[in-house]
Tab-separated table of C-alpha atoms in Angstrom:
chain	number	residue	atom	x	y	z
A	1	UNK	CA	7.161	-29.998	-31.076
A	2	UNK	CA	10.321	-29.164	-29.111
A	3	UNK	CA	9.716	-25.459	-29.706
A	4	UNK	CA	6.191	-25.705	-28.219
A	5	UNK	CA	7.533	-27.573	-25.191
A	6	UNK	CA	10.271	-24.985	-24.619
A	7	UNK	CA	7.758	-22.142	-24.959
A	8	UNK	CA	5.437	-23.814	-22.430
A	9	UNK	CA	8.327	-24.342	-19.982
A	10	UNK	CA	9.395	-20.707	-20.399
A	11	UNK	CA	5.864	-19.454	-19.670
A	12	UNK	CA	5.614	-21.758	-16.662
A	13	UNK	CA	8.919	-20.396	-15.309
A	14	UNK	CA	7.694	-16.810	-15.764
A	15	UNK	CA	4.473	-17.536	-13.885
A	16	UNK	CA	6.367	-19.228	-11.058
A	17	UNK	CA	8.729	-16.247	-10.734
A	18	UNK	CA	5.968	-13.582	-10.843
A	19	UNK	CA	5.500	-13.124	-7.055
A	20	UNK	CA	9.254	-12.894	-6.497
A	21	UNK	CA	9.761	-10.442	-9.351
A	22	UNK	CA	6.905	-8.263	-8.136
A	23	UNK	CA	8.307	-8.087	-4.598
A	24	UNK	CA	11.787	-7.334	-5.832
A	25	UNK	CA	10.537	-4.484	-8.032
A	26	UNK	CA	8.582	-2.998	-5.141
A	27	UNK	CA	11.556	-3.268	-2.800
A	28	UNK	CA	13.340	-0.770	-5.059
A	29	UNK	CA	10.458	1.720	-4.918
A	30	UNK	CA	10.961	5.302	-3.760
A	31	UNK	CA	10.585	5.693	0.002
A	32	UNK	CA	9.760	8.588	2.283
A	33	UNK	CA	9.806	9.180	6.020
A	34	UNK	CA	6.629	10.126	7.889
A	35	UNK	CA	5.940	10.971	11.520
A	36	UNK	CA	2.785	10.022	13.417
A	37	UNK	CA	2.443	10.923	17.126
A	38	UNK	CA	6.230	11.088	17.371
A	39	UNK	CA	6.716	7.669	15.739
A	40	UNK	CA	8.891	7.619	12.619
A	41	UNK	CA	7.891	5.321	9.762
A	42	UNK	CA	9.453	4.628	6.389
A	43	UNK	CA	6.980	4.136	3.541
A	44	UNK	CA	7.209	2.996	-0.037
A	45	UNK	CA	5.387	5.368	-2.346
A	46	UNK	CA	2.584	4.087	-4.595
A	47	UNK	CA	1.897	7.092	-6.815
A	48	UNK	CA	0.950	5.551	-10.166
A	49	UNK	CA	-2.110	3.553	-11.155
A	50	UNK	CA	0.110	0.488	-11.594
A	51	UNK	CA	1.911	0.799	-8.254
A	52	UNK	CA	-1.372	1.446	-6.424
A	53	UNK	CA	-2.955	-1.637	-8.049
A	54	UNK	CA	0.051	-3.800	-7.108
A	55	UNK	CA	0.391	-2.425	-3.576
A	56	UNK	CA	1.874	-4.968	-1.180
A	57	UNK	CA	0.676	-8.006	-3.145
A	58	UNK	CA	2.716	-11.184	-2.665
A	59	UNK	CA	4.759	-9.712	0.198
A	60	UNK	CA	5.476	-12.138	3.013
A	61	UNK	CA	6.750	-9.560	5.527
A	62	UNK	CA	7.257	-5.876	6.290
A	63	UNK	CA	10.187	-4.437	8.186
A	64	UNK	CA	9.232	-2.923	11.567
A	65	UNK	CA	7.826	0.610	11.190
A	66	UNK	CA	7.649	0.261	7.398
A	67	UNK	CA	4.580	0.459	5.181
A	68	UNK	CA	3.199	1.728	1.903
A	69	UNK	CA	1.664	5.132	1.200
A	70	UNK	CA	-0.866	5.250	-1.644
A	71	UNK	CA	-1.092	8.754	-3.103
A	72	UNK	CA	-4.095	9.735	-5.226
A	73	UNK	CA	-4.469	12.737	-7.536
A	74	UNK	CA	-7.549	14.250	-5.887
A	75	UNK	CA	-9.825	13.594	-2.908
A	76	UNK	CA	-12.052	10.569	-3.509
A	77	UNK	CA	-13.608	7.680	-1.621
A	78	UNK	CA	-10.710	5.222	-1.527
A	79	UNK	CA	-11.361	1.490	-1.175
A	80	UNK	CA	-8.646	-1.086	-0.516
A	81	UNK	CA	-8.662	-4.882	-0.555
A	82	UNK	CA	-6.199	-7.674	0.157
A	83	UNK	CA	-6.224	-9.819	-3.001
A	84	UNK	CA	-2.924	-11.742	-3.261
A	85	UNK	CA	-1.693	-10.054	-0.075
A	86	UNK	CA	-0.772	-12.606	2.631
A	87	UNK	CA	0.237	-9.982	5.215
A	88	UNK	CA	-2.327	-8.862	7.814
A	89	UNK	CA	-2.491	-5.084	7.366
A	90	UNK	CA	-4.215	-2.023	8.784
A	91	UNK	CA	-4.983	0.913	6.512
A	92	UNK	CA	-5.395	4.548	7.536
A	93	UNK	CA	-7.305	6.760	5.120
A	94	UNK	CA	-5.939	10.308	5.216
A	95	UNK	CA	-7.447	13.628	4.116
A	96	UNK	CA	-5.674	16.169	1.927
A	97	UNK	CA	-4.816	18.178	5.075
A	98	UNK	CA	-2.967	15.192	6.591
A	99	UNK	CA	-5.497	14.017	9.198
A	100	UNK	CA	-6.582	10.396	9.579
A	101	UNK	CA	-10.218	9.929	8.543
A	102	UNK	CA	-10.583	6.306	9.614
A	103	UNK	CA	-8.543	3.123	10.084
A	104	UNK	CA	-9.518	-0.422	9.067
A	105	UNK	CA	-7.961	-3.809	9.810
A	106	UNK	CA	-7.868	-5.996	6.699
A	107	UNK	CA	-7.915	-9.787	6.419
A	108	UNK	CA	-5.129	-11.354	4.307
A	109	UNK	CA	-6.057	-12.664	0.845
A	110	UNK	CA	-9.560	-11.166	1.023
A	111	UNK	CA	-11.498	-9.280	-1.655
A	112	UNK	CA	-13.588	-7.517	1.014
A	113	UNK	CA	-13.403	-3.756	0.363
A	114	UNK	CA	-12.390	-1.337	3.126
A	115	UNK	CA	-13.254	2.260	2.246
A	116	UNK	CA	-12.595	5.757	3.505
A	117	UNK	CA	-15.578	7.261	5.346
A	118	UNK	CA	-15.194	10.452	3.306
A	119	UNK	CA	-12.961	11.618	0.425
A	120	UNK	CA	-9.259	10.993	1.038
A	121	UNK	CA	-6.026	11.612	-0.873
A	122	UNK	CA	-3.806	9.083	0.914
A	123	UNK	CA	-4.051	5.542	2.244
A	124	UNK	CA	-1.296	4.286	4.550
A	125	UNK	CA	-0.894	0.519	4.948
A	126	UNK	CA	1.070	-0.748	7.948
A	127	UNK	CA	1.347	-4.111	9.715
A	128	UNK	CA	-1.972	-4.950	11.342
A	129	UNK	CA	-2.198	-3.412	14.799
A	130	UNK	CA	0.537	-0.816	14.191
A	131	UNK	CA	-1.862	2.130	14.636
A	132	UNK	CA	-3.726	0.663	17.639
A	133	UNK	CA	-0.521	-0.358	19.426
A	134	UNK	CA	0.744	3.237	19.244
A	135	UNK	CA	-2.494	4.988	20.153
A	136	UNK	CA	-2.914	6.399	16.651
A	137	UNK	CA	-6.509	7.022	15.601
A	138	UNK	CA	-9.027	9.182	13.813
A	139	UNK	CA	-8.085	12.864	13.629
A	140	UNK	CA	-4.355	12.242	14.180
A	141	UNK	CA	-2.076	14.396	11.990
A	142	UNK	CA	0.630	12.784	9.842
A	143	UNK	CA	3.782	14.841	9.205
A	144	UNK	CA	5.838	14.523	6.024
A	145	UNK	CA	3.130	13.653	3.518
A	146	UNK	CA	3.963	14.647	-0.055
A	147	UNK	CA	2.112	17.667	-1.397
A	148	UNK	CA	-0.675	17.274	-3.923
A	149	UNK	CA	0.377	16.532	-7.475
A	150	UNK	CA	0.137	19.507	-9.831
A	151	UNK	CA	-2.714	19.164	-12.347
A	152	UNK	CA	-1.647	17.756	-15.714
A	153	UNK	CA	-2.455	19.799	-18.797
């Protein structure tokens, strides 16, 4: 009986710590600098299926001029949502040549999909309003994006 109680308490503690552990792991993610219209930003890289699925979930804040860059293997219609993400974010969908296709503002904690208007390779999430407040829009070029991943054999 005591063993079952201890196991239940252990599982409860793990569930309670999940959001904190997820944020801490993401805080140690690889980062890269980008430049958009002369503005420098620092982005965490989401390059794996797992890191793209986790994204900025459970985060309570972003540092100024910081965001997350989702990198996909090939051009595709990319859709993003805000499940378990309490931060208001804007997402820019970016073509393989580094130009912004479209930008969408996303509502916190929503499952509403926001999709690229045509195939994209990157999605850049920043604090909501970041792009608008700096005059960044469709067609803008982003410097410093990582090159495409080599095909796996």
